Short mmCIF file of C-alpha atoms in Angstrom, two decimals:
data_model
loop_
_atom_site.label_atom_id
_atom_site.label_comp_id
_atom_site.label_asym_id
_atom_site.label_seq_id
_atom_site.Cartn_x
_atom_site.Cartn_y
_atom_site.Cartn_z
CA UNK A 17 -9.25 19.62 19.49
CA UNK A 18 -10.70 18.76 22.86
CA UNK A 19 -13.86 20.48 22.25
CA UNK A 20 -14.43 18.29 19.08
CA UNK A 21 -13.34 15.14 20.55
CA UNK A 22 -15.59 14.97 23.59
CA UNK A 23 -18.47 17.31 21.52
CA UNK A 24 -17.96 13.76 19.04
CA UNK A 25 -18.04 11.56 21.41
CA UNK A 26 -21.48 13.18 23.53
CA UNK A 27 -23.11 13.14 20.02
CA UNK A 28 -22.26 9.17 19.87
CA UNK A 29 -24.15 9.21 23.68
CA UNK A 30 -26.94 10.78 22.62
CA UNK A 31 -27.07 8.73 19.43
CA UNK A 32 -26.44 5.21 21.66
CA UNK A 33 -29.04 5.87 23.92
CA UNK A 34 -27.29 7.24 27.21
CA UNK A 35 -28.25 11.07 27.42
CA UNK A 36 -31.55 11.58 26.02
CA UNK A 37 -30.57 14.83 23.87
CA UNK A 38 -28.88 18.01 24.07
CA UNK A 39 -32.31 20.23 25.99
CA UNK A 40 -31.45 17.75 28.80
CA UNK A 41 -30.30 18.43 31.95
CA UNK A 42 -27.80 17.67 34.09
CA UNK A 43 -30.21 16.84 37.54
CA UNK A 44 -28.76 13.73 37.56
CA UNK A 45 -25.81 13.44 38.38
CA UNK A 46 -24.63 13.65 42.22
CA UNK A 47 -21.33 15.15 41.53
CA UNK A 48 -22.92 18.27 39.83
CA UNK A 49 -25.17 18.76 43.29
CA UNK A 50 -25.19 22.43 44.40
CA UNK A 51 -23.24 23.13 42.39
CA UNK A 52 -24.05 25.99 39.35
CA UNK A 53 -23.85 23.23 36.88
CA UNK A 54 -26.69 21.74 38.16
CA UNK A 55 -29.77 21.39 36.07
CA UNK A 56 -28.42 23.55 33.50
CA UNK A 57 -29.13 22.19 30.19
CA UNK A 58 -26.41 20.36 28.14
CA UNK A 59 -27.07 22.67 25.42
CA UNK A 60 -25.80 25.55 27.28
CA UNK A 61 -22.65 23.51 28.59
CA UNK A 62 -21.93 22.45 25.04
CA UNK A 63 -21.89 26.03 23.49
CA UNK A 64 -19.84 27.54 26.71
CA UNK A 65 -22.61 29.89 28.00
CA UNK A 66 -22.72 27.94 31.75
CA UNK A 67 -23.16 31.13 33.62
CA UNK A 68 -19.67 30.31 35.31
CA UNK A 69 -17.94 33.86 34.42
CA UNK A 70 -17.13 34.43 38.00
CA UNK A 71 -15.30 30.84 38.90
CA UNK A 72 -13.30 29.59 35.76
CA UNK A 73 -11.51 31.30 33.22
CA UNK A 74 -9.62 29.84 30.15
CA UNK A 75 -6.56 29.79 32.31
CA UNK A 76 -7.95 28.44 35.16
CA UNK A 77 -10.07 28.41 38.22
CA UNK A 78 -10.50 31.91 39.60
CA UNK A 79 -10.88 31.41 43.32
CA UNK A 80 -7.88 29.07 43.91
CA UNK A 81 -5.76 29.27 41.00
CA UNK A 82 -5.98 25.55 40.31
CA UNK A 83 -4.96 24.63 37.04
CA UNK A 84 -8.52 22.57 35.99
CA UNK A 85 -6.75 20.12 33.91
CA UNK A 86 -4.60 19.09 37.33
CA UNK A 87 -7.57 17.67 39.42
CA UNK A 88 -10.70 15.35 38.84
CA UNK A 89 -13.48 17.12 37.45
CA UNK A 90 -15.36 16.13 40.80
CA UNK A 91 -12.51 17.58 43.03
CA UNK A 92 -13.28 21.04 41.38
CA UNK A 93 -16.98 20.77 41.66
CA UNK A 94 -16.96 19.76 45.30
CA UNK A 95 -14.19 22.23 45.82
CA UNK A 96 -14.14 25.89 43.72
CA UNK A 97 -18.00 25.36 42.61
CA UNK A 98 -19.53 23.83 45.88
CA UNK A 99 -22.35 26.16 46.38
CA UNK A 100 -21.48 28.43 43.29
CA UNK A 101 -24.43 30.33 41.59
CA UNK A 102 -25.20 30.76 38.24
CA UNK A 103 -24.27 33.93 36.95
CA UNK A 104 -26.03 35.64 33.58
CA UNK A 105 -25.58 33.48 30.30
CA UNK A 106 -22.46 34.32 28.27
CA UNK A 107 -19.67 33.09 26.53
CA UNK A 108 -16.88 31.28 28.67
CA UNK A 109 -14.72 29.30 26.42
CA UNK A 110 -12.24 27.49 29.11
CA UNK A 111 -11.08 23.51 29.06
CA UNK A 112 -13.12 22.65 32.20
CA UNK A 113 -16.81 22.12 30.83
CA UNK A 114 -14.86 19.89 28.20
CA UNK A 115 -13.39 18.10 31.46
CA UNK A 116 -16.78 18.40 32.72
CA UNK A 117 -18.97 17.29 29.93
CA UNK A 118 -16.58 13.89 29.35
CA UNK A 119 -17.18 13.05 32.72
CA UNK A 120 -20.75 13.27 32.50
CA UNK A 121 -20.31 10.87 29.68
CA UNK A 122 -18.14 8.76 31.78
CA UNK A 123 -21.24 8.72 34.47
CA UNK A 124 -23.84 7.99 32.13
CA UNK A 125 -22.47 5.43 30.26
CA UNK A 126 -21.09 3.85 33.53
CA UNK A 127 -19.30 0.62 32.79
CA UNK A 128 -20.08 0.78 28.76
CA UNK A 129 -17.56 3.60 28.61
CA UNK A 130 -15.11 1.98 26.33
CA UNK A 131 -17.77 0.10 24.51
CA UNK A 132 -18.94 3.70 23.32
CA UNK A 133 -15.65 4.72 22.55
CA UNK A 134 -14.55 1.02 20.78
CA UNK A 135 -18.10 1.55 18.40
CA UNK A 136 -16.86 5.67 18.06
CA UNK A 137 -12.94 5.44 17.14
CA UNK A 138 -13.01 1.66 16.07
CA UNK A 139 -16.14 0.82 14.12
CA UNK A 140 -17.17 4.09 12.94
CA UNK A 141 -13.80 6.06 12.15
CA UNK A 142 -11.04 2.38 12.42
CA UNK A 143 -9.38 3.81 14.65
CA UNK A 144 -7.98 1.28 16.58
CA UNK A 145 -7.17 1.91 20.15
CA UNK A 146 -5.64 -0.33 22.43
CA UNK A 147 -7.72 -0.96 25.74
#
C-alpha cells in the first residue's frame, strides 16, 4: 500500500507542476549527492530497478543492519549510501526508495507539501485529513 500511496501522490507532483515527469532526474536534490541515487532517473526509482542490489534489501540496509523505516531518509543516504555506486539495473523491491521517493516529493514541493496532499486526499478523493 505504500508503493501506491506515494506512486499516487508523485503522479499528483508531476501533474501540479513540481517534478517535470517521470525521465527526470534526481540532480537536484543535495541530499541525494554522491550518493548512487544521484541522477538516476525517477523512472527507474519508481519501478525498483535503482542499481542498489548491494546496499538495501527488502529487510533492510545491508551494510549496517538499520531497519530503513527507523531513520530519515537523509540519515541513510549520508550514512549506508554516502559514496555508494550504482550497481547493474535490476529489480529491488524494498520500502526505502518509497521512503526515498516521498521525500523527494517533500523537497520539491517545499512548503506546498500539504497543499498537494489537501488537493490529492481532500479535493480529488474527500478524504478529509486533519492538518
Amino acid at each position: 500500500a505504500g508503493k501506491s500511496i506515494t506512486s499516487y501522490i508523485f503522479g499528483n507532483a508531476i501533474c501540479e507542476g513540481y517534478i517535470s515527469g517521470i525521465d527526470a532526474k534526481i540532480d537536484d536534490w543535495p541530499a541525494a549527492k554522491n550518493t548512487l541515487y544521484d541522477n538516476q532517473k525517477l523512472i527507474d526509482l519508481l519501478n525498483m530497478n535503482a542499481g542498489d542490489q548491494n546496499y538495501v534489501v527488502q529487510n533492510g540496509l545491508i551494510n549496517s543492519n538499520r531497519w530503513y523505516n527507523s531513520y530519515p531518509v537523509e540519515d541513510i543516504l549520508q550514512n549506508e549510501f554516502r559514496n555508494s555506486k550504482k550497481s547493474t539495473s535490476k529489480h529491488n523491491y524494498h520500502g526505502f526508495l518509497t521512503n526515498l521517493l516521498g521525500t523527494y516529493v517533500v523537497h520539491k514541493t517545499g512548503d506546498n507539501f500539504q497543499i498537494l496532499l489537501n488537493k490529492v486526499f481532500n479535493e480529488k478523493n474527500n478524504i478529509f485529513l486533519k492538518n
